mmCIF file of C-alpha atoms in Angstrom:
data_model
loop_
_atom_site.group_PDB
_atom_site.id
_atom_site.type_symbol
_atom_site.label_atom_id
_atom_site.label_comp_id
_atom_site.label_asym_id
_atom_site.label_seq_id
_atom_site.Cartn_x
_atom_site.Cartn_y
_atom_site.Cartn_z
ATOM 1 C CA UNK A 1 -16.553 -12.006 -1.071
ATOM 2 C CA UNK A 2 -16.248 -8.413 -1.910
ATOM 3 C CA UNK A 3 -17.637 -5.306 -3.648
ATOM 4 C CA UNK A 4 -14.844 -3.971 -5.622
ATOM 5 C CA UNK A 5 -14.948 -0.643 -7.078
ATOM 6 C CA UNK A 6 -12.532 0.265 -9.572
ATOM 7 C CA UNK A 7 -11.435 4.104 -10.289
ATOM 8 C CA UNK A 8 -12.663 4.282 -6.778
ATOM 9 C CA UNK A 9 -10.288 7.490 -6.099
ATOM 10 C CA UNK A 10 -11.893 9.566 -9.112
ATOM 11 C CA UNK A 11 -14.840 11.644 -8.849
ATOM 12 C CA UNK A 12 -17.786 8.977 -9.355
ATOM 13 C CA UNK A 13 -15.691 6.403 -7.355
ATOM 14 C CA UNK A 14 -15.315 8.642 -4.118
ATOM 15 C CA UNK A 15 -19.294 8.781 -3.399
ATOM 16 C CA UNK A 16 -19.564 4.976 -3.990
ATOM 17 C CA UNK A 17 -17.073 4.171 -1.617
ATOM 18 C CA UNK A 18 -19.021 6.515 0.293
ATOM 19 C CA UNK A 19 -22.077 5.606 -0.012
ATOM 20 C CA UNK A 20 -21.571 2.251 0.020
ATOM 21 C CA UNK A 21 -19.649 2.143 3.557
ATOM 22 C CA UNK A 22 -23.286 3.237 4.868
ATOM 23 C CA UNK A 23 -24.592 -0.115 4.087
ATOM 24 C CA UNK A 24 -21.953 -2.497 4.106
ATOM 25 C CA UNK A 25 -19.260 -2.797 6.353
ATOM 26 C CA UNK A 26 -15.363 -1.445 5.343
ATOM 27 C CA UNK A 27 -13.881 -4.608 4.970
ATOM 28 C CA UNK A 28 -16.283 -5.744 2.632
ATOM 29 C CA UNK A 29 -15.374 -2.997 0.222
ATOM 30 C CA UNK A 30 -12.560 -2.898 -1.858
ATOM 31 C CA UNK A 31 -11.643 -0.012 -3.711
ATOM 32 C CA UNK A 32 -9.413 -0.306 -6.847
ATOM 33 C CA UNK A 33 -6.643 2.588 -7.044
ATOM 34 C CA UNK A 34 -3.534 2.985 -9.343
ATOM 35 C CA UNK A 35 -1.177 3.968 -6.180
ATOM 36 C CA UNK A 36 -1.072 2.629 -2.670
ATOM 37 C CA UNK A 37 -0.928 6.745 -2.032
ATOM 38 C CA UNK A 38 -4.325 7.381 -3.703
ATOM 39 C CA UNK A 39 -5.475 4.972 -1.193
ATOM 40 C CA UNK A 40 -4.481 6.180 1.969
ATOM 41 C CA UNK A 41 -7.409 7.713 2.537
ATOM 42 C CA UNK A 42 -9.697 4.646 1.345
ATOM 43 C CA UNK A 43 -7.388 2.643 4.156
ATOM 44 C CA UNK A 44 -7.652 4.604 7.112
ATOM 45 C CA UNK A 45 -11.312 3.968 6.951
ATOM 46 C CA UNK A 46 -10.967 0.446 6.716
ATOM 47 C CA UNK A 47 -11.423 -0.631 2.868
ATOM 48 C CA UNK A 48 -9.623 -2.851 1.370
ATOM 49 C CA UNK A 49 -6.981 -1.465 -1.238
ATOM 50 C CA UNK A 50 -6.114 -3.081 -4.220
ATOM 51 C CA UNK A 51 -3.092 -1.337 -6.664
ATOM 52 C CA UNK A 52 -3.800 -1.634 -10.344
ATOM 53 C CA UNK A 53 -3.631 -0.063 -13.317
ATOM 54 C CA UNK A 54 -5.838 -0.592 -16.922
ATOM 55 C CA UNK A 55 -2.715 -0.206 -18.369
ATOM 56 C CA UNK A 56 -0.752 -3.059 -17.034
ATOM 57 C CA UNK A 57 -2.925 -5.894 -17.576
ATOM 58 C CA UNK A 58 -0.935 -8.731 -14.972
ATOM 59 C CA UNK A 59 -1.766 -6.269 -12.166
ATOM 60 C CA UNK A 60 -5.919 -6.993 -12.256
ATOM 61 C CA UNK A 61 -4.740 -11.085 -11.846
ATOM 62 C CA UNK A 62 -5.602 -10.932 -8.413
ATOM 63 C CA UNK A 63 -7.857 -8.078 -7.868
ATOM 64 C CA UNK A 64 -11.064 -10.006 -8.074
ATOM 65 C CA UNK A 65 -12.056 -13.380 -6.304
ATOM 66 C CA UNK A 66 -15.531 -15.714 -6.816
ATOM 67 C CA UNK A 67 -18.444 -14.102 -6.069
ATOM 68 C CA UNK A 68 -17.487 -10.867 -5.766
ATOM 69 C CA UNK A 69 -19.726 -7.934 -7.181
ATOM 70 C CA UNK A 70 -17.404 -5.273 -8.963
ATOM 71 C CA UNK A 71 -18.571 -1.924 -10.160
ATOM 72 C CA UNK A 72 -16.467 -0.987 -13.911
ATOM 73 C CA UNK A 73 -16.044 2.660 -13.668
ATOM 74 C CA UNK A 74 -15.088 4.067 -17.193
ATOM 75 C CA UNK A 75 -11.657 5.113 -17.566
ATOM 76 C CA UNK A 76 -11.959 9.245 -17.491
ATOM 77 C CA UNK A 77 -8.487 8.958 -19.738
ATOM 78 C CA UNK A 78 -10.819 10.530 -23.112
ATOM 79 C CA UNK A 79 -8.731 9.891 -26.619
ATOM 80 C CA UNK A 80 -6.770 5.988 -24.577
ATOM 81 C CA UNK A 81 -7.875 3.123 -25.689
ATOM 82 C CA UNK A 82 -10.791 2.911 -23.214
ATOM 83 C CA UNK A 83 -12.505 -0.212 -25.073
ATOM 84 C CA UNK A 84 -8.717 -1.859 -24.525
ATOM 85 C CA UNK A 85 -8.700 -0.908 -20.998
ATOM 86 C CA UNK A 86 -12.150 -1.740 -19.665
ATOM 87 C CA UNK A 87 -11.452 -5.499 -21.265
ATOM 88 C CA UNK A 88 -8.369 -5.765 -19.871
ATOM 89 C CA UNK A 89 -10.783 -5.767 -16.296
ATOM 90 C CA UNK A 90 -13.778 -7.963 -18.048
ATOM 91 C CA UNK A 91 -11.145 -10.718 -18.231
ATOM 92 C CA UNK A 92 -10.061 -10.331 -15.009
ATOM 93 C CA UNK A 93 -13.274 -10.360 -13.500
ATOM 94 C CA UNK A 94 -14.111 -13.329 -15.937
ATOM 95 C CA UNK A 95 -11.578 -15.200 -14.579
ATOM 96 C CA UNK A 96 -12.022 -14.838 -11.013
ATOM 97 C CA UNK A 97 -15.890 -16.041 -11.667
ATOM 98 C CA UNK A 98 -17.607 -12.846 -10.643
ATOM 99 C CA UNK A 99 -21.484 -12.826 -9.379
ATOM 100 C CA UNK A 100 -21.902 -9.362 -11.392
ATOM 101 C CA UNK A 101 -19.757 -6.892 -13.381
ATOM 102 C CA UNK A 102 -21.551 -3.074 -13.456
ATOM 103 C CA UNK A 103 -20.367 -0.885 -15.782
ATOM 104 C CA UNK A 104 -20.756 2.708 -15.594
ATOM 105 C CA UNK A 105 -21.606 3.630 -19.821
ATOM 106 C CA UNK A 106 -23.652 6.238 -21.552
ATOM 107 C CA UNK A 107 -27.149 7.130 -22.619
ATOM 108 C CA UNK A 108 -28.686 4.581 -25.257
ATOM 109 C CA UNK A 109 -29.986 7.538 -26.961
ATOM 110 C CA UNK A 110 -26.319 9.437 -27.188
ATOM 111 C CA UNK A 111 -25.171 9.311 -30.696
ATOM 112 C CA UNK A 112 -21.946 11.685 -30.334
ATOM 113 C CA UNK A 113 -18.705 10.089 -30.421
ATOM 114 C CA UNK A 114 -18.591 10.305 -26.595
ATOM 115 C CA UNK A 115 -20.469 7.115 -26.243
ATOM 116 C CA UNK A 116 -18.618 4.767 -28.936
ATOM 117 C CA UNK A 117 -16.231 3.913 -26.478
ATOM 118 C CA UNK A 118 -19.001 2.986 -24.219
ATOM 119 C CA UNK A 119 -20.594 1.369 -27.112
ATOM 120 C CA UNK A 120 -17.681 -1.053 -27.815
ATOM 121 C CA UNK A 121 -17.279 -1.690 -23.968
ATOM 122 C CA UNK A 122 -20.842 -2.725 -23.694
ATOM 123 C CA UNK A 123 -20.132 -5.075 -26.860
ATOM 124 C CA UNK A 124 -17.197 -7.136 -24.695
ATOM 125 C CA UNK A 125 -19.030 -6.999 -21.643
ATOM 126 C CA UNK A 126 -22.344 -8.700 -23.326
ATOM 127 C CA UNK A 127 -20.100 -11.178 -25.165
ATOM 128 C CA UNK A 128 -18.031 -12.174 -21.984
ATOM 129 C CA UNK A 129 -21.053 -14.058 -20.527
ATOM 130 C CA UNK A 130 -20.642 -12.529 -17.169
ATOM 131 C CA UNK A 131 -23.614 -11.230 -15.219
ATOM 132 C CA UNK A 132 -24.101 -7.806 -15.650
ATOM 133 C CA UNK A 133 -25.907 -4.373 -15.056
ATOM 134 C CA UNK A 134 -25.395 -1.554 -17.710
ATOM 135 C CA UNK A 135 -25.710 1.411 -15.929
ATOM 136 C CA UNK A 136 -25.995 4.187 -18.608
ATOM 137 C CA UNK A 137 -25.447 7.294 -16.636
ATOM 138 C CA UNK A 138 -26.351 10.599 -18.216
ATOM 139 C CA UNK A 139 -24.575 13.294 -18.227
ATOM 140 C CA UNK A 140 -23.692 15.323 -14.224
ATOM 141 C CA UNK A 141 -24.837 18.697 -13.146
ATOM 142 C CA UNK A 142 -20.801 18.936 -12.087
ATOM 143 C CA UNK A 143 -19.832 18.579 -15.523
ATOM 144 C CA UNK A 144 -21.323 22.330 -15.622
ATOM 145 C CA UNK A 145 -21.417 23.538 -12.037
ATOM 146 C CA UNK A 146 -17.526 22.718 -11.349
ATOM 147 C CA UNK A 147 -16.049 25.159 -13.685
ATOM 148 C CA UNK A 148 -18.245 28.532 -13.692
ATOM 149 C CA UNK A 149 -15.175 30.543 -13.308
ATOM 150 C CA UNK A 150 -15.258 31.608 -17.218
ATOM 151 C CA UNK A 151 -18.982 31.934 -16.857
ATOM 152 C CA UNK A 152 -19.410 34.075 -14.004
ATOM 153 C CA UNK A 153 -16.674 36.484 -15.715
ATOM 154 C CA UNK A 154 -18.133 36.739 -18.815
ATOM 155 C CA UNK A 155 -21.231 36.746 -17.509
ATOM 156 C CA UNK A 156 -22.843 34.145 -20.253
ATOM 157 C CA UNK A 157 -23.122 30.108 -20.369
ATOM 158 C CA UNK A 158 -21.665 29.420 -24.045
ATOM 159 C CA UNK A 159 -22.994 26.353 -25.830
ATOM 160 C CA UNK A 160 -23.826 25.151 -29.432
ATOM 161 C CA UNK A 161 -26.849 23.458 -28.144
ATOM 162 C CA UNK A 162 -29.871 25.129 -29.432
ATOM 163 C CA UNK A 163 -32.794 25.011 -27.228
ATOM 164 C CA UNK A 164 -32.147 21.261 -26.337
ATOM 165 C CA UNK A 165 -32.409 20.013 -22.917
ATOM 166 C CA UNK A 166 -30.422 18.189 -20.381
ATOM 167 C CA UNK A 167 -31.369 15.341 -18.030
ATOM 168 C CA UNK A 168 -28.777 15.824 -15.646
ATOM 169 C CA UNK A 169 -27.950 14.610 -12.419
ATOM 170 C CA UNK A 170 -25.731 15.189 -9.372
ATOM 171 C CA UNK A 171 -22.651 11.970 -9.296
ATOM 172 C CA UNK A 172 -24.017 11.664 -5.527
ATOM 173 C CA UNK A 173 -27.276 10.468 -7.728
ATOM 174 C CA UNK A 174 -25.948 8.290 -10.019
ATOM 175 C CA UNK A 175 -23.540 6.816 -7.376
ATOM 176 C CA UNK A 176 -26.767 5.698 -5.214
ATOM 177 C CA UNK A 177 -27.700 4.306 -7.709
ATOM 178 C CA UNK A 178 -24.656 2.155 -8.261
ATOM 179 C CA UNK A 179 -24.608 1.244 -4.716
ATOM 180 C CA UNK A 180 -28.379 0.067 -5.173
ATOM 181 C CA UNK A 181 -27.241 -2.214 -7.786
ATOM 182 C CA UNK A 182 -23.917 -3.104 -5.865
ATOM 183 C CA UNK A 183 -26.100 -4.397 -2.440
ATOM 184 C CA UNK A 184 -29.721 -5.553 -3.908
ATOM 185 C CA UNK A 185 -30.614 -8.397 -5.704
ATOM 186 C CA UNK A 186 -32.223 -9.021 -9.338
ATOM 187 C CA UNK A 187 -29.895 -6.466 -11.020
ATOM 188 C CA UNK A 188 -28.226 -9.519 -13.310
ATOM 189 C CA UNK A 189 -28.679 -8.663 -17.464
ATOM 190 C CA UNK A 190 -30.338 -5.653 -16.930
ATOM 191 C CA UNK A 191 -30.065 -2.270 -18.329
ATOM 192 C CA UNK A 192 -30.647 0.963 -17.301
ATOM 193 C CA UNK A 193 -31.042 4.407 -18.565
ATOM 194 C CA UNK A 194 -29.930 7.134 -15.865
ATOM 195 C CA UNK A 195 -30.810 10.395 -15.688
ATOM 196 C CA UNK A 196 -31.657 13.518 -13.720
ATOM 197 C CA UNK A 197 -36.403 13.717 -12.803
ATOM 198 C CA UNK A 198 -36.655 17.059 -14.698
ATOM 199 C CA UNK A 199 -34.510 18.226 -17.991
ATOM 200 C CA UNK A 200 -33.118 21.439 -18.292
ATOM 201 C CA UNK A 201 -32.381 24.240 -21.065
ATOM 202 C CA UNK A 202 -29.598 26.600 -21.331
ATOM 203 C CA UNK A 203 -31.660 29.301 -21.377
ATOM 204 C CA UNK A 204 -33.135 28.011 -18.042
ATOM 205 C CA UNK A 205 -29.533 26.996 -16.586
ATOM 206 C CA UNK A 206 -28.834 31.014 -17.462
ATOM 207 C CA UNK A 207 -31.723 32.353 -16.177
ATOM 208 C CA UNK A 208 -31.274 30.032 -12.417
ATOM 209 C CA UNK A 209 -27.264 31.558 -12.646
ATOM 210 C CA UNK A 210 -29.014 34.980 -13.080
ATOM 211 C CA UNK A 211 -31.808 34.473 -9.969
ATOM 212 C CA UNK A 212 -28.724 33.303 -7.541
ATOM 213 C CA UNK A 213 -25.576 35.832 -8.510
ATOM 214 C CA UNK A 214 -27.881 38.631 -8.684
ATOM 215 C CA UNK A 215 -26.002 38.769 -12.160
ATOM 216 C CA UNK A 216 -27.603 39.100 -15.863
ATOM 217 C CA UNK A 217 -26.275 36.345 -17.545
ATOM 218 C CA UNK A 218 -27.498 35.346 -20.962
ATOM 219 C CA UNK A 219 -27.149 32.089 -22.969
ATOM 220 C CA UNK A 220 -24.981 32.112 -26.155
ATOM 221 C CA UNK A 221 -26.115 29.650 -28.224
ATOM 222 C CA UNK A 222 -23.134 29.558 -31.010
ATOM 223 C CA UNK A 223 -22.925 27.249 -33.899
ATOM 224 C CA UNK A 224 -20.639 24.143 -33.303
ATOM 225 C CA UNK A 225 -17.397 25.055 -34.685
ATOM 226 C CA UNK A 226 -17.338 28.185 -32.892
ATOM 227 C CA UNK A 227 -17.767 26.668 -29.664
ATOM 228 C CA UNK A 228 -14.289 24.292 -31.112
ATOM 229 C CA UNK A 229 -12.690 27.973 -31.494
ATOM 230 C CA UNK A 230 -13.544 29.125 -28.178
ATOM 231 C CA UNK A 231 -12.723 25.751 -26.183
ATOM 232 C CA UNK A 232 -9.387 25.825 -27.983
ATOM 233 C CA UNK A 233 -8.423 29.304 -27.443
ATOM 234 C CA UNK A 234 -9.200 28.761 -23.851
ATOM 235 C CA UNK A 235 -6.672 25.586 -23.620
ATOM 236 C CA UNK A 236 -8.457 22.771 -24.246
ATOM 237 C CA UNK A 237 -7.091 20.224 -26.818
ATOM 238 C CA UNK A 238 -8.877 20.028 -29.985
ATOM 239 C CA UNK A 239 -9.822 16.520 -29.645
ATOM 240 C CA UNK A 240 -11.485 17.244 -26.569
ATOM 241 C CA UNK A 241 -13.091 20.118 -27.438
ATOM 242 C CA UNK A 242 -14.205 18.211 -30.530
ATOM 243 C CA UNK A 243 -16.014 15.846 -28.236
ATOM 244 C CA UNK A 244 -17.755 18.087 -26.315
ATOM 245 C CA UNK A 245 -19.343 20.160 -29.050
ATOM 246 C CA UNK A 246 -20.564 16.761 -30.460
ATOM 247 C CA UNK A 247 -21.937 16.685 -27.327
ATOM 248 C CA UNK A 248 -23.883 19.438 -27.560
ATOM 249 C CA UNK A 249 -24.665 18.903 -30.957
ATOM 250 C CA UNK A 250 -26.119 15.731 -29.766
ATOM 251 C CA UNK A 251 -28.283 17.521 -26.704
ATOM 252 C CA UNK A 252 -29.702 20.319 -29.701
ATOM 253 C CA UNK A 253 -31.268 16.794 -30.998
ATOM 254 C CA UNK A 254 -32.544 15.729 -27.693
ATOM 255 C CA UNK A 255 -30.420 12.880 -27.185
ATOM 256 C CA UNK A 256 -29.417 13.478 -23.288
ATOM 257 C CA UNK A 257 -33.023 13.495 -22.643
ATOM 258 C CA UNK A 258 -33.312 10.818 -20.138
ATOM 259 C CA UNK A 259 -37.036 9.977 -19.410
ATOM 260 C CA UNK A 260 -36.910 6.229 -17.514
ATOM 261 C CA UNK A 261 -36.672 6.892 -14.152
ATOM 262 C CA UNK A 262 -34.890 4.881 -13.356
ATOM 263 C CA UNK A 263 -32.462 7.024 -11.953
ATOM 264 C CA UNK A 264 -34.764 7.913 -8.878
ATOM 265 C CA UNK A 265 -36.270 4.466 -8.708
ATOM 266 C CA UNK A 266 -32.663 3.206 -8.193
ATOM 267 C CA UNK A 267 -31.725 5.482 -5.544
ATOM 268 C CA UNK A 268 -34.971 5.453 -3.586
ATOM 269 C CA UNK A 269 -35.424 9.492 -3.939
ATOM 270 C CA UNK A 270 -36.118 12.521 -6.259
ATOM 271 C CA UNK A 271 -32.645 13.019 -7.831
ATOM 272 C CA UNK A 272 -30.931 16.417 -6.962
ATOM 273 C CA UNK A 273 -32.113 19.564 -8.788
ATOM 274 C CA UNK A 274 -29.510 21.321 -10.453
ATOM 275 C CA UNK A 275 -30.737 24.413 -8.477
ATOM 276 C CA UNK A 276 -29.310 22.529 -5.586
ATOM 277 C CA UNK A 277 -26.275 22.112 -7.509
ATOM 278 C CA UNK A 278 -25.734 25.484 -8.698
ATOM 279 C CA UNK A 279 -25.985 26.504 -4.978
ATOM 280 C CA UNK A 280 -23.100 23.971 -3.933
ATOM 281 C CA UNK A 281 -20.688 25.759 -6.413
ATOM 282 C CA UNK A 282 -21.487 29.292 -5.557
ATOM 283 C CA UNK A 283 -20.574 28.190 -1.650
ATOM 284 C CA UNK A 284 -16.878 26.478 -2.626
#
């Protein structure tokens, strides 16, 4: 019997495997990677590696065994057939007889196209029959904090988001709470909203830049297809950057509000402030 973690090289996956080796021993965990390379690292501390790929369906046949407790992390692959891909590991873990299948969605309340993939994958998961937890993670402080290059040069945080807020939290956060679900008991058919104790503007997320760079930076609220202009001219695709303005079009209506807590009831602790997080990314 194992916890298996899948995308357990990506972002999210890393502090799970973390976290998780705290509490249970190494061999107990066994982390999902597309390339016995990506899981060198995994290896040398003494989790078990298994080499698959959503893509390649006959590759998941022996990932899982009965009774195992696997944690779905969504595929990060935006615009792929994520719905395809998540099923092709619902089966799997169908199959094998799984105790519990946790799947990392979105906010019940997010309306943007962002969450119909998670939307669809919830739909196959529910209709599979197999235990599981929905764990509807809002969106991460790093989703911001990782890339204030462009910010910091132009000194202002661009955004088509009016004066909605945010209920963001750190991926350390929302992996605890994965872990919680991964090693208690009582989690089977249950859903849960996750996000960050206190919601956030981007006037305030401006004004907490300001107070630690010394700098004046001001918030740019733009309308939507602007932001589309900006995001493309600065390399993104235009299917991504439609995305994330209906994102943000989707925060100016309060939708990544996140009011539960259940984040921090999860986890056992306040969730990290995005002061804290801020902070983190001035120091790298």
């Amino acid at each position: 019997m194992s916890i298996v973690v899948t995308g357990a090289n990506g972002h999210l996956g890393r502090h799970v495997i973390e976290q998780l080796l705290e509490k249970v021993p190494a061999d107990q965990v066994t982390a999902v990677v597309r390339s016995a390379d990506k899981g060198a690292e995994l290896a040398a501390k003494g989790v078990q590696i298994a080499v698959a790929d959503y893509n390649t369906p006959e590759t998941f046949d022996s990932v899982f065994a009965e009774g195992d407790k696997v944690l779905l992390i969504s595929g990060s692959e935006v615009g792929n057939d994520r719905p395809g891909q998540h099923t092709v590991v619902i089966n799997a873990a169908k199959a094998a007889g799984v105790a519990l299948l946790a799947y990392t969605s979105a906010p019940g309340s997010l309306s943007a196209a962002l969450a119909d993939d998670h939307r669809a994958t919830e739909k196959v998961l529910l209709a599979s029959g197999l235990p599981y937890t929905l764990l509807r993670n809002g969106w991460y402080h790093e989703n911001y904090t990782e890339n204030l290059g462009p910010t910091l040069e132009h000194n202002a945080v661009v955004a088509a988001a009016g004066e909605g807020r945010v209920s963001s939290a750190s991926r350390a956060d929302y992996a605890a709470a994965a872990v919680a679900v991964l090693t208690g008991e009582g989690h089977e058919n249950q859903t849960y909203e996750l996000g960050g104790d206190t919601a956030w503007s981007f006037a305030e997320y401006a004004a907490e830049l300001s107070r630690q760079t010394g700098k004046e930076i001001a918030y740019n609220d733009v309308p939507g297809e602007a932001l589309i202009g900006i995001l493309t001219g600065a390399g993104l695709p235009e299917p991504f950057a439609l995305i994330l303005a209906g994102v943000d079009a989707s925060i100016a209506k309060g939708e990544l509000v996140v009011d539960s807590g259940d984040l921090s009831r999860l986890a056992g602790r306040p969730t990290t402030p995005l002061a804290d997080a801020i902070a983190t990314a001035l120091k790298g």
